[in-house]
Short mmCIF file of C-alpha atoms and ligand atoms in Angstrom, two decimals:
data_model
loop_
_atom_site.label_atom_id
_atom_site.label_comp_id
_atom_site.label_asym_id
_atom_site.label_seq_id
_atom_site.Cartn_x
_atom_site.Cartn_y
_atom_site.Cartn_z
CA UNK A 1 -7.68 -1.71 46.56
CA UNK A 2 -6.66 1.75 45.43
CA UNK A 3 -7.52 4.06 48.50
CA UNK A 4 -8.02 7.70 47.64
CA UNK A 5 -11.56 9.17 48.69
CA UNK A 6 -10.06 12.14 49.61
CA UNK A 7 -12.75 15.22 51.38
CA UNK A 8 -12.11 17.17 47.69
CA UNK A 9 -13.35 13.58 45.72
CA UNK A 10 -15.95 13.52 48.60
CA UNK A 11 -17.62 17.02 47.62
CA UNK A 12 -17.12 16.85 44.19
CA UNK A 13 -19.30 13.60 44.09
CA UNK A 14 -21.81 15.25 46.28
CA UNK A 15 -21.59 18.45 44.22
CA UNK A 16 -22.30 16.02 41.51
CA UNK A 17 -25.14 14.64 43.08
CA UNK A 18 -26.62 17.47 43.56
CA UNK A 19 -29.83 16.41 40.77
CA UNK A 20 -30.01 17.23 37.16
CA UNK A 21 -32.33 20.42 38.62
CA UNK A 22 -29.68 22.06 39.84
CA UNK A 23 -27.19 21.23 37.19
CA UNK A 24 -26.19 23.70 34.51
CA UNK A 25 -26.78 23.09 30.88
CA UNK A 26 -24.82 19.61 29.77
CA UNK A 27 -21.44 19.97 29.36
CA UNK A 28 -20.74 18.69 25.49
CA UNK A 29 -16.75 17.37 25.56
CA UNK A 30 -15.64 14.04 27.32
CA UNK A 31 -12.26 14.10 29.24
CA UNK A 32 -10.07 11.32 28.43
CA UNK A 33 -6.37 9.55 29.61
CA UNK A 34 -5.21 7.26 28.07
CA UNK A 35 -1.53 6.33 26.67
CA UNK A 36 -1.87 5.59 23.15
CA UNK A 37 0.94 8.33 21.68
CA UNK A 38 2.64 6.15 18.90
CA UNK A 39 1.25 6.56 15.24
CA UNK A 40 -0.39 3.84 14.92
CA UNK A 41 -2.25 4.53 18.01
CA UNK A 42 -3.00 8.54 17.82
CA UNK A 43 -4.43 7.36 13.92
CA UNK A 44 -6.68 4.73 16.05
CA UNK A 45 -8.31 7.42 18.87
CA UNK A 46 -8.49 9.95 15.83
CA UNK A 47 -10.93 7.03 14.34
CA UNK A 48 -12.89 7.80 17.86
CA UNK A 49 -11.73 11.51 18.34
CA UNK A 50 -13.92 12.06 14.70
CA UNK A 51 -17.16 9.64 15.94
CA UNK A 52 -17.68 12.66 18.82
CA UNK A 53 -16.57 15.10 16.42
CA UNK A 54 -20.06 14.19 14.61
CA UNK A 55 -22.27 14.20 17.75
CA UNK A 56 -21.25 17.23 19.07
CA UNK A 57 -18.80 16.56 21.49
CA UNK A 58 -15.41 17.87 21.90
CA UNK A 59 -12.72 16.10 22.37
CA UNK A 60 -10.08 17.36 25.50
CA UNK A 61 -7.11 14.89 25.55
CA UNK A 62 -5.25 13.95 28.16
CA UNK A 63 -2.33 11.25 26.98
CA UNK A 64 0.51 10.45 29.31
CA UNK A 65 3.33 8.55 27.07
CA UNK A 66 4.76 5.21 28.19
CA UNK A 67 3.86 1.69 26.48
CA UNK A 68 2.12 -0.38 28.55
CA UNK A 69 0.84 2.50 31.00
CA UNK A 70 3.21 2.83 34.00
CA UNK A 71 3.40 6.48 33.74
CA UNK A 72 -0.63 6.93 32.86
CA UNK A 73 -2.03 5.09 35.94
CA UNK A 74 0.41 6.76 38.25
CA UNK A 75 -1.24 9.83 36.74
CA UNK A 76 -4.82 8.56 36.57
CA UNK A 77 -4.00 7.61 40.27
CA UNK A 78 -2.66 11.68 41.15
CA UNK A 79 -6.26 12.87 39.48
CA UNK A 80 -8.27 11.20 41.20
CA UNK A 81 -7.04 11.22 44.32
CA UNK A 82 -7.66 15.21 44.00
CA UNK A 83 -11.14 14.23 43.42
CA UNK A 84 -10.63 15.35 39.51
CA UNK A 85 -11.60 12.67 37.67
CA UNK A 86 -11.69 12.59 33.80
CA UNK A 87 -14.79 10.75 31.46
CA UNK A 88 -12.97 7.82 30.47
CA UNK A 89 -9.51 6.86 30.96
CA UNK A 90 -8.10 4.08 29.17
CA UNK A 91 -7.13 0.99 32.05
CA UNK A 92 -6.45 -2.36 31.75
CA UNK A 93 -8.79 -5.44 33.70
CA UNK A 94 -8.06 -5.38 36.95
CA UNK A 95 -7.00 -1.82 37.57
CA UNK A 96 -10.79 -1.68 36.34
CA UNK A 97 -11.48 -4.07 39.14
CA UNK A 98 -9.02 -2.37 41.85
CA UNK A 99 -11.16 1.97 40.74
CA UNK A 100 -14.43 -0.22 41.29
CA UNK A 101 -14.32 -1.45 44.44
CA UNK A 102 -12.63 2.08 46.01
CA UNK A 103 -16.49 3.39 44.74
CA UNK A 104 -14.80 5.84 42.02
CA UNK A 105 -16.64 4.67 39.27
CA UNK A 106 -19.60 5.57 37.42
CA UNK A 107 -22.96 3.42 36.44
CA UNK A 108 -23.00 2.59 32.39
CA UNK A 109 -25.97 -0.31 32.67
CA UNK A 110 -28.73 2.09 31.22
CA UNK A 111 -26.69 2.51 27.93
CA UNK A 112 -25.68 -1.33 28.76
CA UNK A 113 -29.18 -2.47 28.67
CA UNK A 114 -30.13 0.22 25.34
CA UNK A 115 -27.78 -1.58 23.29
CA UNK A 116 -27.79 -4.41 24.57
CA UNK A 117 -24.15 -4.71 25.35
CA UNK A 118 -24.72 -8.69 27.71
CA UNK A 119 -25.58 -10.02 24.35
CA UNK A 120 -22.65 -8.73 22.49
CA UNK A 121 -19.85 -9.19 24.93
CA UNK A 122 -18.18 -11.99 25.23
CA UNK A 123 -17.94 -13.17 28.87
CA UNK A 124 -14.03 -12.77 29.56
CA UNK A 125 -14.08 -9.07 28.85
CA UNK A 126 -17.62 -8.82 30.78
CA UNK A 127 -15.77 -10.17 34.20
CA UNK A 128 -13.67 -6.71 34.22
CA UNK A 129 -15.82 -3.90 32.81
CA UNK A 130 -19.45 -5.40 35.11
CA UNK A 131 -18.93 -5.18 39.36
CA UNK A 132 -21.52 -6.03 40.94
CA UNK A 133 -23.61 -6.42 38.56
CA UNK A 134 -22.88 -2.70 37.01
CA UNK A 135 -20.92 -1.48 34.25
CA UNK A 136 -18.09 0.20 34.62
CA UNK A 137 -15.82 0.51 31.46
CA UNK A 138 -16.38 -0.20 28.24
CA UNK A 139 -14.38 -2.39 26.00
CA UNK A 140 -12.99 -1.08 23.35
CA UNK A 141 -11.10 -3.82 21.97
CA UNK A 142 -8.97 -7.27 22.22
CA UNK A 143 -5.60 -7.44 21.65
CA UNK A 144 -3.33 -10.75 21.79
CA UNK A 145 0.37 -10.74 22.45
CA UNK A 146 1.78 -13.93 21.17
CA UNK A 147 2.32 -12.50 18.23
CA UNK A 148 6.24 -12.78 16.02
CA UNK A 149 5.94 -9.62 13.34
CA UNK A 150 8.70 -10.47 11.17
CA UNK A 151 9.94 -8.12 8.10
CA UNK A 152 9.30 -10.13 5.06
CA UNK A 153 12.43 -8.93 2.82
CA UNK A 154 14.55 -9.68 5.26
CA UNK A 155 13.15 -13.08 5.63
CA UNK A 156 13.12 -14.07 1.99
CA UNK A 157 17.13 -12.68 2.32
CA UNK A 158 17.68 -14.92 4.60
CA UNK A 159 15.51 -17.88 3.19
CA UNK A 160 13.40 -18.36 6.27
CA UNK A 161 10.71 -20.38 7.28
CA UNK A 162 8.25 -20.27 9.79
CA UNK A 163 9.28 -20.96 13.04
CA UNK A 164 7.00 -24.19 14.59
CA UNK A 165 8.96 -24.60 17.42
CA UNK A 166 10.67 -22.83 20.17
CA UNK A 167 14.13 -24.02 18.83
CA UNK A 168 13.07 -23.15 15.50
CA UNK A 169 12.72 -19.57 16.34
CA UNK A 170 16.04 -20.28 17.69
CA UNK A 171 17.41 -21.32 14.44
CA UNK A 172 16.03 -18.16 12.64
CA UNK A 173 17.32 -15.56 15.03
CA UNK A 174 20.57 -17.48 13.64
CA UNK A 175 19.94 -17.18 10.26
CA UNK A 176 19.57 -13.36 10.73
CA UNK A 177 22.37 -13.02 12.39
CA UNK A 178 25.07 -14.84 10.10
CA UNK A 179 23.61 -12.26 7.77
CA UNK A 180 24.01 -9.12 9.49
CA UNK A 181 20.92 -8.28 10.13
CA UNK A 182 19.06 -7.49 14.11
CA UNK A 183 17.52 -10.25 14.65
CA UNK A 184 15.05 -9.74 17.19
CA UNK A 185 13.72 -6.21 17.60
CA UNK A 186 13.18 -5.55 21.34
CA UNK A 187 12.66 -2.44 23.79
CA UNK A 188 14.42 -3.38 27.56
CA UNK A 189 11.68 -1.99 29.12
CA UNK A 190 10.04 -4.09 31.93
CA UNK A 191 6.39 -3.96 30.24
CA UNK A 192 7.93 -5.62 26.88
CA UNK A 193 10.42 -7.90 28.36
CA UNK A 194 7.36 -9.26 30.18
CA UNK A 195 5.22 -9.04 27.48
CA UNK A 196 7.68 -11.27 25.42
CA UNK A 197 8.00 -13.60 28.50
CA UNK A 198 4.21 -14.00 28.31
CA UNK A 199 4.30 -15.90 24.96
CA UNK A 200 7.33 -18.05 26.51
CA UNK A 201 5.90 -19.55 29.37
CA UNK A 202 2.84 -20.13 26.85
CA UNK A 203 5.63 -21.58 24.38
CA UNK A 204 7.10 -23.60 27.30
CA UNK A 205 4.78 -25.00 29.46
CA UNK A 206 0.98 -24.70 26.77
CA UNK A 207 -1.89 -22.77 28.15
CA UNK A 208 -3.08 -25.23 31.46
CA UNK A 209 1.04 -23.96 32.20
CA UNK A 210 -0.03 -20.37 31.82
CA UNK A 211 -2.97 -20.29 33.08
CA UNK A 212 -1.93 -22.27 36.30
CA UNK A 213 0.61 -19.94 37.02
CA UNK A 214 -0.10 -17.02 35.94
CA UNK A 215 -4.39 -16.34 36.23
CA UNK A 216 -4.51 -19.14 38.87
CA UNK A 217 -0.92 -18.21 40.78
CA UNK A 218 -0.35 -21.85 41.71
CA UNK A 219 2.61 -21.65 43.32
CA UNK A 220 3.73 -25.58 42.40
CA UNK A 221 3.42 -24.21 38.81
CA UNK A 222 5.21 -20.86 39.61
CA UNK A 223 8.60 -22.80 41.05
CA UNK A 224 8.23 -25.15 39.08
CA UNK A 225 10.87 -26.53 35.66
CA UNK A 226 8.83 -25.42 33.48
CA UNK A 227 8.61 -22.41 34.69
CA UNK A 228 12.57 -22.78 34.95
CA UNK A 229 12.68 -23.77 31.45
CA UNK A 230 11.32 -21.17 29.99
CA UNK A 231 13.56 -18.46 32.37
CA UNK A 232 15.94 -20.62 30.46
CA UNK A 233 14.65 -20.16 26.96
CA UNK A 234 13.85 -16.15 27.46
CA UNK A 235 17.74 -15.73 28.36
CA UNK A 236 18.38 -17.76 25.02
CA UNK A 237 15.98 -15.55 22.89
CA UNK A 238 17.77 -12.19 24.89
CA UNK A 239 21.10 -12.59 23.24
CA UNK A 240 20.03 -11.77 20.05
CA UNK A 241 18.99 -8.03 20.81
CA UNK A 242 21.25 -5.45 19.64
CA UNK A 243 23.25 -3.04 22.45
CA UNK A 244 21.04 -0.50 22.13
CA UNK A 245 17.45 -2.15 22.76
CA UNK A 246 17.50 -0.82 26.75
CA UNK A 247 14.84 2.01 27.50
CA UNK A 248 13.78 1.79 23.99
CA UNK A 249 10.27 2.31 22.81
CA UNK A 250 7.95 -0.61 21.37
CA UNK A 251 7.28 1.55 18.89
CA UNK A 252 11.03 2.49 17.17
CA UNK A 253 11.10 -1.32 17.61
CA UNK A 254 8.13 -2.24 15.55
CA UNK A 255 10.03 0.73 13.60
CA UNK A 256 12.87 -1.57 13.35
CA UNK A 257 11.44 -4.43 11.60
CA UNK A 258 9.32 -2.43 8.99
CA UNK A 259 12.60 -0.53 7.77
CA UNK A 260 14.68 -3.80 7.60
CA UNK A 261 16.38 -3.39 10.02
CA UNK A 262 15.32 -6.06 12.49
CA UNK A 263 14.31 -9.74 11.64
CA UNK A 264 11.69 -10.03 14.29
CA UNK A 265 9.59 -8.22 17.36
CA UNK A 266 7.85 -10.26 19.61
CA UNK A 267 5.06 -7.86 20.50
CA UNK A 268 0.99 -7.92 21.45
CA UNK A 269 -0.87 -6.81 18.52
CA UNK A 270 -0.03 -3.10 18.64
CA UNK A 271 2.63 -3.47 16.69
CA UNK A 272 -0.09 -3.57 13.53
CA UNK A 273 -1.10 -0.49 14.17
CA UNK A 274 2.10 0.92 13.55
CA UNK A 275 2.35 -1.64 9.82
CA UNK A 276 -0.73 -0.09 9.29
CA UNK A 277 0.23 3.92 10.29
CA UNK A 278 3.25 2.72 7.67
CA UNK A 279 1.06 1.25 4.50
CA UNK A 280 2.65 -1.99 4.91
CA UNK A 281 0.78 -5.29 3.55
CA UNK A 282 0.75 -8.66 5.57
CA UNK A 283 1.93 -11.08 3.44
CA UNK A 284 3.74 -8.83 1.03
CA UNK A 285 5.80 -6.28 3.29
CA UNK A 286 5.42 -8.44 6.61
CA UNK A 287 4.22 -11.69 8.18
CA UNK A 288 1.99 -12.50 11.33
CA UNK A 289 2.70 -15.61 13.12
CA UNK A 290 1.77 -16.59 16.32
CA UNK A 291 4.75 -17.24 18.90
CA UNK A 292 5.83 -20.64 18.01
CA UNK A 293 4.37 -23.68 19.66
CA UNK A 294 1.67 -21.19 20.81
CA UNK A 295 -1.02 -21.64 17.89
CA UNK A 296 -4.91 -21.93 19.07
CA UNK A 297 -4.32 -20.67 22.01
CA UNK A 298 -4.50 -16.21 22.47
CA UNK A 299 -3.11 -14.57 25.35
CA UNK A 300 -5.02 -11.82 25.11
CA UNK A 301 -5.93 -7.88 26.94
CA UNK A 302 -8.57 -5.43 26.15
CA UNK A 303 -8.35 -1.36 26.53
CA UNK A 304 -10.74 -0.79 28.60
CA UNK A 305 -12.11 2.63 29.19
CA UNK A 306 -12.92 3.13 32.60
CA UNK A 307 -15.72 5.60 33.25
CA UNK A 308 -16.01 7.54 35.89
CA UNK A 309 -18.68 8.89 38.14
CA UNK A 310 -18.49 12.44 37.28
CA UNK A 311 -21.03 15.32 37.89
CA UNK A 312 -24.32 14.72 36.09
CA UNK A 313 -23.65 17.72 33.44
CA UNK A 314 -21.13 15.46 32.27
CA UNK A 315 -22.52 12.15 31.80
CA UNK A 316 -24.53 12.29 28.79
CA UNK A 317 -20.99 13.40 27.14
CA UNK A 318 -19.78 10.12 28.97
CA UNK A 319 -23.65 8.26 27.38
CA UNK A 320 -22.41 8.71 23.92
CA UNK A 321 -18.20 7.85 24.35
CA UNK A 322 -19.14 4.74 25.82
CA UNK A 323 -22.24 3.96 23.12
CA UNK A 324 -20.16 5.30 19.84
CA UNK A 325 -16.85 2.70 21.47
CA UNK A 326 -19.18 -0.08 21.25
CA UNK A 327 -20.93 0.96 18.12
CA UNK A 328 -20.68 -2.05 15.53
CA UNK A 329 -19.16 0.41 13.21
CA UNK A 330 -16.24 1.68 15.31
CA UNK A 331 -15.66 -1.51 16.01
CA UNK A 332 -14.56 -2.40 13.11
CA UNK A 333 -13.41 1.25 11.61
CA UNK A 334 -11.13 1.54 14.99
CA UNK A 335 -10.13 -1.65 15.47
CA UNK A 336 -8.69 -2.04 11.80
CA UNK A 337 -6.07 0.78 12.75
CA UNK A 338 -5.57 -0.46 15.82
CA UNK A 339 -3.92 -4.06 14.86
CA UNK A 340 -6.86 -5.15 17.66
CA UNK A 341 -10.10 -7.31 17.13
CA UNK A 342 -13.52 -6.45 18.31
CA UNK A 343 -14.41 -6.81 21.65
CA UNK A 344 -17.78 -8.39 20.11
CA UNK A 345 -18.47 -11.15 19.01
CA UNK A 346 -21.45 -9.21 15.64
CA UNK A 347 -18.77 -8.24 14.18
CA UNK A 348 -17.91 -8.48 10.47
CA UNK A 349 -13.90 -9.65 9.62
CA UNK A 350 -15.15 -8.28 6.07
CA UNK A 351 -12.81 -4.81 6.64
CA UNK A 352 -10.02 -6.23 8.25
CA UNK A 353 -6.23 -7.48 6.50
CA UNK A 354 -4.75 -10.96 6.65
CA UNK A 355 -3.49 -10.19 10.43
CA UNK A 356 -6.20 -9.29 11.55
CA UNK A 357 -9.17 -12.42 10.16
CA UNK A 358 -6.77 -14.16 12.13
CA UNK A 359 -6.34 -12.26 15.00
CA UNK A 360 -10.34 -12.41 14.95
CA UNK A 361 -10.46 -16.27 13.55
CA UNK A 362 -7.89 -17.24 16.63
CA UNK A 363 -9.98 -15.51 19.42
CA UNK A 364 -13.46 -17.32 18.41
CA UNK A 365 -11.21 -20.88 18.57
CA UNK A 366 -9.42 -20.77 21.60
CA UNK A 367 -12.64 -19.26 23.30
CA UNK A 368 -14.58 -22.29 22.65
CA UNK A 369 -11.22 -24.28 23.51
CA UNK A 370 -10.16 -23.15 27.04
CA UNK A 371 -7.07 -21.46 25.21
CA UNK A 372 -7.97 -17.84 25.89
CA UNK A 373 -6.18 -16.71 28.87
CA UNK A 374 -5.55 -13.40 30.00
CA UNK A 375 -1.92 -11.94 29.62
CA UNK A 376 0.06 -11.21 33.16
CA UNK A 377 2.11 -8.50 31.58
CA UNK A 378 -1.05 -6.96 30.61
CA UNK A 379 -3.26 -6.86 33.55
CA UNK A 380 -5.97 -9.77 32.95
CA UNK A 381 -3.89 -12.24 34.89
CA UNK A 382 -3.83 -10.83 38.73
CA UNK A 383 -4.20 -7.58 40.06
CA UNK A 384 -1.52 -4.83 39.13
CA UNK A 385 0.76 -5.47 42.34
CA UNK A 386 1.13 -8.96 41.19
CA UNK A 387 1.65 -7.78 37.70
CA UNK A 388 4.31 -4.99 38.72
CA UNK A 389 6.38 -7.63 40.45
CA UNK A 390 5.98 -10.10 37.75
CA UNK A 391 6.79 -7.14 35.62
CA UNK A 392 10.28 -6.80 38.13
CA UNK A 393 12.32 -9.94 38.76
CA UNK A 394 11.37 -10.69 34.77
CA UNK A 395 13.34 -7.78 33.82
CA UNK A 396 16.21 -8.05 36.23
CA UNK A 397 17.22 -11.10 34.49
CA UNK A 398 16.92 -9.71 31.72
CA UNK A 399 19.08 -6.91 32.39
CA UNK A 400 21.66 -9.26 34.42
CA UNK A 401 20.55 -7.79 38.00
CA UNK A 402 19.41 -11.91 38.53
CA UNK A 403 22.30 -14.21 37.22
CA UNK A 404 20.24 -17.69 37.04
CA UNK A 405 16.93 -19.37 35.94
CA UNK A 406 16.70 -21.00 39.61
CA UNK A 407 17.29 -17.96 41.17
CA UNK A 408 14.79 -15.86 39.00
CA UNK A 409 12.23 -18.55 39.30
CA UNK A 410 12.75 -17.89 43.32
CA UNK A 411 12.71 -14.23 43.09
CA UNK A 412 9.67 -14.47 41.09
CA UNK A 413 7.53 -16.83 43.18
CA UNK A 414 9.26 -14.51 46.62
CA UNK A 415 7.52 -11.19 44.56
CA UNK A 416 4.02 -12.34 43.90
CA UNK A 417 3.97 -13.32 48.00
CA UNK A 418 4.67 -10.49 48.62
CA UNK A 419 2.28 -8.84 46.66
CA UNK A 420 -0.51 -10.87 47.43
C1 GAL B 1 -0.96 -1.89 25.85
C2 GAL B 1 -2.80 -1.63 25.56
C3 GAL B 1 -2.20 -0.67 23.94
C4 GAL B 1 -0.76 -0.60 23.41
C5 GAL B 1 0.11 -1.22 24.08
C6 GAL B 1 1.57 -0.69 23.85
O1 GAL B 1 -1.04 -1.58 27.36
O2 GAL B 1 -3.92 -2.41 25.82
O3 GAL B 1 -3.18 -0.69 23.67
O4 GAL B 1 -2.12 0.68 23.73
O5 GAL B 1 -0.30 -1.21 25.49
O6 GAL B 1 1.04 1.11 23.98
#
């Protein structure tokens, strides 16, 4: 739980609460904190900026670079502690609940009723956007992490075909290596490594195992042989990165695949936003496959705009932002560019490319089959402290500070226990 209701914050709330009669004219501006600074992300955000500008709202951008959002969340914490609430902030699952519990979020329930969000937004997302019966956040999209992004020309050159099992994937990486291409494009940052490990765990143990270990935090699953085998598989796959991978940003890893300097990236479908921005076409320039062994399952996250309890004269702008974000037309236009899929179930897939159509169909099927699970690396498996413990252990293993799978399992169990 986050504690930061300082005197300043309480004062700001009190002033904000003075009510309609005391306030000056509504502020026609939204202030948005986010970590969407790559080419594809910025292009997607532009769709929203333009929609709001048509409604007469100015955009005050608060970008904090750093994929996965750790830096952005540190900045947000400082702003909120100072009583300086943005209109909204990009947030992932359990972080929304933390802020809601701390009592600093606004209440969008009226807008939600007017717009019919209850019926349109899947329950898996409402679990995080509704707190104590009140809408406190608005989901922008649904991303999923269990994807491979492959350069088609390189694939053709090495005579590769879609890997159906983890061993197939290793064989494919070997082919690329033999042809002198970097097999695996990865950025050695903890959140990227853990995002890839999410897929490996699902592939190694299946969706039920993933859910028990990384959503229910079941101790027996966390310390199981299957978890050990998952670390063995992680050790196998990281052998295929290039020597410069440490610290590389995720979008630079995507660029390696786009340019044909690398064969494949294992990444959430925000990577597809980079292919879209580079004007690349699925099946012609690149291939999107589910991580082998995870077909039929979706490990998801969703970008939410957490709505803060801003002063009364900023609430109209906040309501407009919320309504625009969940409008059907925006959900299509934005997600086509972002690489994600709509956060509403009633948006047609017409405007989406082949990968987007597959993403939408997969989400629907996984949801119906009980194979839709929250990503631990991406804030939808457990509370932020636990996700951070997870990212830390995975990263130490990748970078050789933890030497064996046995030791990695032990440290994972310990770190998660400490963070509970
Ligand atoms: C994720 C977020 C995506 C994408 C990615 C890389 O956490 O959900 O929208 O932005 O980080 O920055």
